[in-house]
């Protein structure tokens, strides 16, 4: 608890081009939760170097992502928005937790298996211990809730196991975090293959709506979205393409699936796809304008980065000192 509020932590990697899936599945929910919780939203740049990055490009992408958090509606005065690499406690706690995590546990992580298959020439130790750094991110702030996509649940379960193991040896040191999965937009599918998740690493640019796409591109991509020959607009298993578009429209407008079906009853796919495209473009255009304004204001952004890193350092230090004491490190003379 901080100021009588429960604590929330989440983070995103600044790799690839963010998609509508990232926005509807993660960012939009973060904004909704930000009043209720004391929030820490990190650009997890230390996680990103488990895969090779071009330094200049990576630096810019991380900055873009941090500005995007703000453009999406997270108030940086109320939410702690910062770069993970600016707060030393993440690496320090990760080392300690490494010594409380078993090889067998890490070997079971599906993301490690997927990523090592994808990057067979660079299966480094960081990729293997990635989930321990993630556990440190979360446990450093005595986090109560972690909004994540379904794909991250296995990492969160491991975080809970590590925390419980540590607590059972040393007493109540860590809060045990709970996952939070958003109700709408939890899994936006590819526009070209509605059985596959919309992903920023998809090779086909028509499969994803990027948050940087302009209005014409968005409308064109929706027009080309794969549907079926049923010619009815219904949210049901037999129509995964149409259902995905209904899901997107519903997440953007707040309307229920039934309301959307009613609105387009008797209309063709062409009209429906155009409406979805226009709605998404109406949401993304102001977001893009805010984003570019924020990026232009270097002094503003620098101020936020500095202040929030200090805030994160302050709260994370409290946990870190406690952990260091528990494991038996001698106290630093200050
Ligand atoms: P990649 O495809 O490169 O693995 P990704 O697009 O899945 O990346 P992540 O960085 O792993 O993105 O995810 C950031 C956040 O966005 C996570 O909380 C994740 O669950 C969410 N997210 C990603 N894709 C989708 C999607 N298609 N629908 C809903 N949420 C998504
Ligand atoms: N592994 C996550 C990103 C991530 C994260 C976290 C999410 C790193 N640390 C802590 C929530 C809490 C991903 O790939 N989406």
Short mmCIF file of C-alpha atoms and ligand atoms in Angstrom, two decimals:
data_model
loop_
_atom_site.label_atom_id
_atom_site.label_comp_id
_atom_site.label_asym_id
_atom_site.label_seq_id
_atom_site.Cartn_x
_atom_site.Cartn_y
_atom_site.Cartn_z
CA UNK A 1 0.00 0.00 0.00
CA UNK A 2 1.18 3.51 -0.78
CA UNK A 3 -1.00 6.35 0.60
CA UNK A 4 -3.77 3.83 1.31
CA UNK A 5 -3.86 2.73 -2.31
CA UNK A 6 -3.03 -0.69 -3.64
CA UNK A 7 0.01 -0.83 -5.90
CA UNK A 8 -0.05 -1.68 -9.60
CA UNK A 9 2.98 -2.46 -11.76
CA UNK A 10 3.22 -3.15 -15.46
CA UNK A 11 5.69 -2.73 -18.27
CA UNK A 12 6.13 -3.00 -21.99
CA UNK A 13 9.13 -3.60 -24.19
CA UNK A 14 10.17 -0.97 -26.67
CA UNK A 15 10.81 -3.41 -29.46
CA UNK A 16 8.96 -3.37 -32.78
CA UNK A 17 6.09 -1.13 -33.76
CA UNK A 18 3.26 -1.04 -31.26
CA UNK A 19 -0.07 -2.33 -32.57
CA UNK A 20 -3.75 -1.77 -31.91
CA UNK A 21 -3.54 -5.02 -29.89
CA UNK A 22 -1.02 -3.43 -27.50
CA UNK A 23 -3.28 -0.38 -27.17
CA UNK A 24 -6.62 -2.13 -26.64
CA UNK A 25 -5.18 -5.07 -24.69
CA UNK A 26 -2.81 -3.16 -22.43
CA UNK A 27 -2.47 0.64 -22.58
CA UNK A 28 -6.20 1.41 -22.61
CA UNK A 29 -6.74 -0.74 -19.51
CA UNK A 30 -3.77 0.87 -17.77
CA UNK A 31 -5.43 4.26 -18.15
CA UNK A 32 -8.69 2.93 -16.72
CA UNK A 33 -6.92 1.48 -13.66
CA UNK A 34 -4.77 4.50 -12.97
CA UNK A 35 -7.24 6.32 -10.69
CA UNK A 36 -7.82 3.36 -8.45
CA UNK A 37 -4.20 2.27 -7.85
CA UNK A 38 -0.78 3.73 -7.12
CA UNK A 39 0.75 2.89 -10.50
CA UNK A 40 4.24 2.15 -11.75
CA UNK A 41 4.45 1.87 -15.54
CA UNK A 42 7.92 1.06 -16.76
CA UNK A 43 9.56 1.00 -20.17
CA UNK A 44 11.37 -2.28 -19.54
CA UNK A 45 14.49 -1.53 -21.58
CA UNK A 46 16.67 -4.00 -19.63
CA UNK A 47 14.44 -6.83 -20.82
CA UNK A 48 14.85 -5.73 -24.44
CA UNK A 49 18.60 -6.37 -24.63
CA UNK A 50 18.00 -10.11 -24.26
CA UNK A 51 17.63 -9.73 -28.03
CA UNK A 52 20.24 -7.68 -29.98
CA UNK A 53 19.26 -4.04 -30.47
CA UNK A 54 20.72 -1.30 -32.61
CA UNK A 55 21.65 1.30 -29.94
CA UNK A 56 20.44 4.46 -31.70
CA UNK A 57 17.23 2.88 -32.89
CA UNK A 58 16.59 1.31 -29.48
CA UNK A 59 17.13 4.61 -27.65
CA UNK A 60 14.55 6.31 -29.89
CA UNK A 61 12.04 3.45 -29.59
CA UNK A 62 12.24 3.52 -25.79
CA UNK A 63 11.64 7.28 -25.81
CA UNK A 64 8.71 6.86 -28.21
CA UNK A 65 7.17 4.28 -25.91
CA UNK A 66 7.54 6.42 -22.82
CA UNK A 67 5.87 9.33 -24.66
CA UNK A 68 3.15 6.97 -25.83
CA UNK A 69 2.27 6.03 -22.25
CA UNK A 70 1.58 9.73 -21.64
CA UNK A 71 -0.18 10.28 -24.99
CA UNK A 72 -2.49 7.35 -24.23
CA UNK A 73 -3.73 9.22 -21.18
CA UNK A 74 -1.48 8.25 -18.27
CA UNK A 75 -0.85 11.38 -16.22
CA UNK A 76 2.89 11.36 -15.36
CA UNK A 77 2.22 13.45 -12.23
CA UNK A 78 0.04 10.68 -10.82
CA UNK A 79 1.59 7.58 -12.41
CA UNK A 80 5.23 6.70 -12.10
CA UNK A 81 6.36 6.43 -15.72
CA UNK A 82 10.06 5.61 -16.04
CA UNK A 83 12.84 3.64 -17.72
CA UNK A 84 13.66 0.41 -15.91
CA UNK A 85 17.40 0.96 -16.51
CA UNK A 86 17.29 4.22 -14.48
CA UNK A 87 16.41 2.42 -11.27
CA UNK A 88 19.26 0.27 -9.99
CA UNK A 89 17.09 -1.86 -7.70
CA UNK A 90 15.71 -3.91 -10.60
CA UNK A 91 19.09 -5.47 -11.39
CA UNK A 92 20.07 -5.76 -7.72
CA UNK A 93 16.90 -7.58 -6.67
CA UNK A 94 17.00 -9.73 -9.82
CA UNK A 95 20.42 -11.06 -8.76
CA UNK A 96 19.16 -12.02 -5.32
CA UNK A 97 16.02 -13.64 -6.74
CA UNK A 98 18.16 -15.59 -9.23
CA UNK A 99 19.50 -17.40 -6.20
CA UNK A 100 15.95 -18.38 -5.21
CA UNK A 101 14.85 -19.63 -8.65
CA UNK A 102 15.46 -23.12 -10.00
CA UNK A 103 16.81 -23.97 -13.44
CA UNK A 104 13.92 -26.41 -13.83
CA UNK A 105 11.39 -23.62 -13.33
CA UNK A 106 13.01 -21.41 -15.96
CA UNK A 107 13.32 -24.34 -18.36
CA UNK A 108 9.55 -24.67 -18.41
CA UNK A 109 8.86 -21.09 -19.54
CA UNK A 110 7.18 -21.15 -22.95
CA UNK A 111 8.39 -17.64 -23.88
CA UNK A 112 11.99 -18.81 -23.38
CA UNK A 113 11.35 -21.83 -25.60
CA UNK A 114 9.73 -19.65 -28.31
CA UNK A 115 12.42 -16.96 -28.20
CA UNK A 116 15.31 -19.40 -28.22
CA UNK A 117 13.83 -21.08 -31.28
CA UNK A 118 13.50 -17.66 -32.95
CA UNK A 119 17.00 -16.46 -31.98
CA UNK A 120 18.92 -19.75 -32.16
CA UNK A 121 22.21 -17.89 -32.73
CA UNK A 122 21.92 -15.92 -29.48
CA UNK A 123 20.48 -18.01 -26.65
CA UNK A 124 22.05 -15.93 -23.89
CA UNK A 125 21.73 -16.28 -20.12
CA UNK A 126 19.65 -13.08 -19.99
CA UNK A 127 16.99 -14.66 -22.16
CA UNK A 128 16.89 -17.57 -19.74
CA UNK A 129 16.65 -15.46 -16.58
CA UNK A 130 14.30 -12.88 -18.17
CA UNK A 131 11.39 -14.01 -15.92
CA UNK A 132 13.50 -13.40 -12.78
CA UNK A 133 14.06 -9.78 -13.82
CA UNK A 134 10.32 -9.52 -14.39
CA UNK A 135 9.70 -10.93 -10.89
CA UNK A 136 12.09 -8.31 -9.49
CA UNK A 137 10.22 -5.52 -11.36
CA UNK A 138 6.99 -6.56 -9.72
CA UNK A 139 8.17 -7.48 -6.22
CA UNK A 140 10.32 -4.33 -5.77
CA UNK A 141 7.22 -2.18 -5.35
CA UNK A 142 5.20 -4.56 -3.14
CA UNK A 143 2.80 -4.80 -6.07
CA UNK A 144 -0.78 -6.00 -5.54
CA UNK A 145 -1.94 -6.19 -9.17
CA UNK A 146 -0.24 -6.66 -12.51
CA UNK A 147 -2.28 -6.02 -15.66
CA UNK A 148 -0.91 -8.34 -18.35
CA UNK A 149 -1.99 -10.25 -21.40
CA UNK A 150 -2.77 -13.95 -21.19
CA UNK A 151 0.68 -14.74 -22.62
CA UNK A 152 2.37 -13.37 -19.46
CA UNK A 153 0.43 -15.43 -16.90
CA UNK A 154 3.12 -18.10 -16.68
CA UNK A 155 5.71 -15.47 -15.74
CA UNK A 156 3.39 -14.07 -13.11
CA UNK A 157 2.81 -17.49 -11.61
CA UNK A 158 6.59 -17.92 -11.34
CA UNK A 159 6.83 -14.48 -9.67
CA UNK A 160 4.31 -15.61 -7.06
CA UNK A 161 6.21 -18.86 -6.48
CA UNK A 162 9.52 -17.04 -5.97
CA UNK A 163 7.88 -14.53 -3.59
CA UNK A 164 6.22 -17.28 -1.57
CA UNK A 165 9.48 -19.24 -1.38
CA UNK A 166 11.34 -16.17 -0.13
CA UNK A 167 8.59 -15.33 2.38
CA UNK A 168 8.53 -18.87 3.72
CA UNK A 169 12.24 -18.60 4.56
CA UNK A 170 12.47 -14.98 5.78
CA UNK A 171 8.95 -13.99 6.87
CA UNK A 172 6.53 -11.61 5.18
CA UNK A 173 8.86 -9.65 2.91
CA UNK A 174 6.98 -9.53 -0.40
CA UNK A 175 3.34 -8.84 -1.23
CA UNK A 176 2.04 -11.69 -3.39
CA UNK A 177 0.84 -10.10 -6.66
CA UNK A 178 -2.34 -10.98 -8.56
CA UNK A 179 -2.71 -10.82 -12.34
CA UNK A 180 -5.34 -8.57 -13.90
CA UNK A 181 -6.71 -9.49 -17.32
CA UNK A 182 -8.85 -6.84 -19.04
CA UNK A 183 -12.39 -7.75 -20.07
CA UNK A 184 -12.35 -6.32 -23.59
CA UNK A 185 -9.54 -6.42 -26.09
CA UNK A 186 -7.59 -9.08 -24.18
CA UNK A 187 -6.76 -10.81 -27.45
CA UNK A 188 -7.03 -8.83 -30.67
CA UNK A 189 -6.39 -11.11 -33.63
CA UNK A 190 -4.44 -10.62 -36.85
CA UNK A 191 -6.44 -8.97 -39.68
CA UNK A 192 -4.99 -11.47 -42.14
CA UNK A 193 -5.29 -14.63 -40.06
CA UNK A 194 -7.96 -14.24 -37.37
CA UNK A 195 -6.78 -17.40 -35.60
CA UNK A 196 -3.43 -15.75 -34.83
CA UNK A 197 -2.76 -12.94 -32.33
CA UNK A 198 -2.15 -9.47 -33.77
CA UNK A 199 1.56 -9.08 -33.07
CA UNK A 200 4.15 -6.37 -33.56
CA UNK A 201 6.59 -8.94 -34.90
CA UNK A 202 4.24 -10.18 -37.67
CA UNK A 203 6.02 -10.05 -41.03
CA UNK A 204 2.89 -9.06 -42.96
CA UNK A 205 2.23 -5.33 -42.35
CA UNK A 206 -1.42 -5.78 -43.39
CA UNK A 207 -1.99 -8.15 -40.47
CA UNK A 208 -1.59 -5.41 -37.85
CA UNK A 209 -2.78 -1.86 -37.32
CA UNK A 210 0.25 0.06 -36.08
CA UNK A 211 -0.34 2.94 -33.72
CA UNK A 212 1.60 5.11 -36.19
CA UNK A 213 -0.58 4.21 -39.23
CA UNK A 214 -2.34 7.15 -40.90
CA UNK A 215 -6.09 7.29 -41.52
CA UNK A 216 -5.98 6.00 -45.12
CA UNK A 217 -3.72 3.09 -44.19
CA UNK A 218 -5.99 2.10 -41.30
CA UNK A 219 -9.12 2.18 -43.47
CA UNK A 220 -7.37 0.26 -46.26
CA UNK A 221 -6.13 -2.45 -43.86
CA UNK A 222 -9.62 -2.95 -42.42
CA UNK A 223 -11.11 -3.09 -45.93
CA UNK A 224 -8.70 -5.95 -46.72
CA UNK A 225 -9.28 -7.75 -43.42
CA UNK A 226 -9.99 -11.46 -43.88
CA UNK A 227 -13.64 -12.35 -43.16
CA UNK A 228 -15.87 -15.10 -44.60
CA UNK A 229 -18.78 -15.69 -47.00
CA UNK A 230 -21.55 -15.87 -44.37
CA UNK A 231 -22.48 -12.22 -44.96
CA UNK A 232 -23.88 -11.70 -41.46
CA UNK A 233 -22.31 -9.61 -38.72
CA UNK A 234 -22.37 -11.91 -35.70
CA UNK A 235 -19.90 -12.59 -32.91
CA UNK A 236 -19.57 -16.37 -33.00
CA UNK A 237 -16.90 -19.05 -33.27
CA UNK A 238 -17.60 -19.93 -36.91
CA UNK A 239 -16.80 -16.34 -37.92
CA UNK A 240 -13.42 -15.51 -36.34
CA UNK A 241 -12.60 -12.63 -38.71
CA UNK A 242 -15.93 -10.83 -38.24
CA UNK A 243 -15.87 -11.57 -34.50
CA UNK A 244 -12.45 -9.93 -34.22
CA UNK A 245 -13.74 -6.80 -35.96
CA UNK A 246 -16.74 -6.74 -33.61
CA UNK A 247 -14.35 -7.10 -30.67
CA UNK A 248 -12.25 -4.16 -31.92
CA UNK A 249 -15.33 -2.00 -32.55
CA UNK A 250 -16.74 -2.88 -29.16
CA UNK A 251 -13.45 -2.15 -27.34
CA UNK A 252 -13.23 1.23 -29.12
CA UNK A 253 -16.83 2.36 -28.61
CA UNK A 254 -17.74 0.67 -25.32
CA UNK A 255 -20.76 -0.95 -27.01
CA UNK A 256 -21.61 -4.59 -26.22
CA UNK A 257 -21.38 -7.27 -28.93
CA UNK A 258 -25.22 -7.39 -29.09
CA UNK A 259 -25.41 -3.64 -29.59
CA UNK A 260 -22.87 -3.84 -32.41
CA UNK A 261 -24.73 -6.73 -34.07
CA UNK A 262 -27.96 -4.73 -33.90
CA UNK A 263 -26.34 -1.59 -35.28
CA UNK A 264 -25.12 -3.48 -38.37
CA UNK A 265 -28.07 -5.81 -38.79
CA UNK A 266 -28.80 -6.20 -42.51
CA UNK A 267 -25.69 -4.23 -43.53
CA UNK A 268 -22.84 -5.62 -45.65
CA UNK A 269 -19.23 -6.31 -44.67
CA UNK A 270 -18.08 -3.30 -46.70
CA UNK A 271 -20.08 -0.84 -44.56
CA UNK A 272 -19.06 -2.57 -41.36
CA UNK A 273 -15.34 -2.62 -42.17
CA UNK A 274 -15.46 1.06 -43.11
CA UNK A 275 -17.15 1.91 -39.79
CA UNK A 276 -14.53 -0.05 -37.82
CA UNK A 277 -11.69 1.59 -39.77
CA UNK A 278 -13.09 5.10 -39.22
CA UNK A 279 -13.66 4.49 -35.52
CA UNK A 280 -10.11 3.23 -35.01
CA UNK A 281 -8.69 6.14 -37.04
CA UNK A 282 -10.75 8.60 -34.93
CA UNK A 283 -9.11 7.21 -31.80
CA UNK A 284 -5.57 6.94 -33.15
CA UNK A 285 -5.36 10.37 -34.86
CA UNK A 286 -5.56 12.47 -31.65
CA UNK A 287 -3.27 9.96 -29.92
CA UNK A 288 -0.67 10.46 -32.68
CA UNK A 289 -0.98 14.24 -32.45
CA UNK A 290 -0.47 14.20 -28.66
CA UNK A 291 2.43 11.81 -29.06
CA UNK A 292 4.25 14.03 -31.51
CA UNK A 293 3.67 17.13 -29.31
CA UNK A 294 5.10 15.35 -26.26
CA UNK A 295 8.16 14.15 -28.16
CA UNK A 296 8.88 17.70 -29.35
CA UNK A 297 8.94 19.04 -25.78
CA UNK A 298 12.32 17.77 -24.65
CA UNK A 299 12.41 19.77 -21.40
CA UNK A 300 9.00 18.44 -20.33
CA UNK A 301 9.93 14.84 -21.11
CA UNK A 302 13.34 15.11 -19.43
CA UNK A 303 11.69 16.48 -16.29
CA UNK A 304 9.25 13.60 -16.11
CA UNK A 305 11.95 11.00 -16.70
CA UNK A 306 14.10 12.45 -13.92
CA UNK A 307 11.36 12.96 -11.33
CA UNK A 308 9.75 9.60 -11.85
CA UNK A 309 13.04 7.70 -11.77
CA UNK A 310 13.70 9.31 -8.39
CA UNK A 311 10.25 8.32 -7.16
CA UNK A 312 10.71 4.72 -8.33
CA UNK A 313 14.19 4.61 -6.80
CA UNK A 314 12.78 5.80 -3.47
CA UNK A 315 10.04 3.15 -3.25
CA UNK A 316 12.16 0.33 -4.66
CA UNK A 317 14.96 1.07 -2.17
CA UNK A 318 12.64 0.39 0.74
CA UNK A 319 12.04 -3.19 -0.45
CA UNK A 320 15.62 -3.71 -1.55
CA UNK A 321 17.08 -2.68 1.83
CA UNK A 322 14.70 -5.03 3.59
CA UNK A 323 15.64 -7.94 1.32
CA UNK A 324 19.38 -7.27 1.66
CA UNK A 325 19.04 -7.29 5.43
CA UNK A 326 17.00 -10.50 5.42
CA UNK A 327 19.54 -12.45 3.34
CA UNK A 328 22.31 -11.29 5.69
CA UNK A 329 24.26 -8.60 3.84
CA UNK A 330 26.10 -6.21 6.16
CA UNK A 331 24.50 -2.80 6.33
CA UNK A 332 26.12 0.01 4.31
CA UNK A 333 27.60 2.83 6.38
CA UNK A 334 25.78 5.99 5.16
P1 LIG B 1 5.61 -9.77 -29.92
O1 LIG B 1 4.57 -10.14 -30.91
O2 LIG B 1 6.81 -9.13 -30.52
O3 LIG B 1 5.94 -10.86 -28.93
P2 LIG B 1 3.51 -8.35 -28.65
O4 LIG B 1 2.85 -7.51 -29.70
O5 LIG B 1 2.84 -9.59 -28.24
O6 LIG B 1 5.01 -8.60 -29.05
P3 LIG B 1 4.33 -7.50 -25.97
O7 LIG B 1 5.42 -6.51 -25.83
O8 LIG B 1 4.64 -8.93 -25.65
O9 LIG B 1 3.70 -7.36 -27.43
O10 LIG B 1 3.08 -7.07 -25.12
C1 LIG B 1 2.85 -5.82 -24.53
C2 LIG B 1 1.46 -5.87 -23.94
O11 LIG B 1 0.45 -5.85 -24.97
C3 LIG B 1 1.20 -7.14 -23.11
O12 LIG B 1 0.46 -6.83 -21.95
C4 LIG B 1 0.39 -7.99 -24.07
O13 LIG B 1 -0.42 -8.93 -23.41
C5 LIG B 1 -0.43 -6.95 -24.83
N1 LIG B 1 -0.78 -7.44 -26.17
C6 LIG B 1 0.08 -7.72 -27.17
N2 LIG B 1 -0.58 -8.14 -28.28
C7 LIG B 1 -1.90 -8.14 -27.96
C8 LIG B 1 -3.10 -8.48 -28.69
N3 LIG B 1 -3.06 -8.90 -29.94
N4 LIG B 1 -4.29 -8.35 -28.07
C9 LIG B 1 -4.34 -7.89 -26.80
N5 LIG B 1 -3.25 -7.57 -26.05
C10 LIG B 1 -2.04 -7.68 -26.62
N1 LIG B 2 7.44 -9.65 -20.13
C1 LIG B 2 6.48 -8.61 -20.44
C2 LIG B 2 7.03 -7.23 -20.14
C3 LIG B 2 7.32 -7.06 -18.68
C4 LIG B 2 6.37 -6.94 -17.65
C5 LIG B 2 7.13 -6.79 -16.44
C6 LIG B 2 4.97 -6.95 -17.61
C7 LIG B 2 8.56 -6.99 -18.11
N2 LIG B 2 8.45 -6.82 -16.78
C8 LIG B 2 6.50 -6.67 -15.22
C9 LIG B 2 4.36 -6.80 -16.37
C10 LIG B 2 5.11 -6.67 -15.19
C11 LIG B 2 6.10 -8.72 -21.92
O1 LIG B 2 6.86 -9.24 -22.69
N3 LIG B 2 4.96 -8.20 -22.28
#
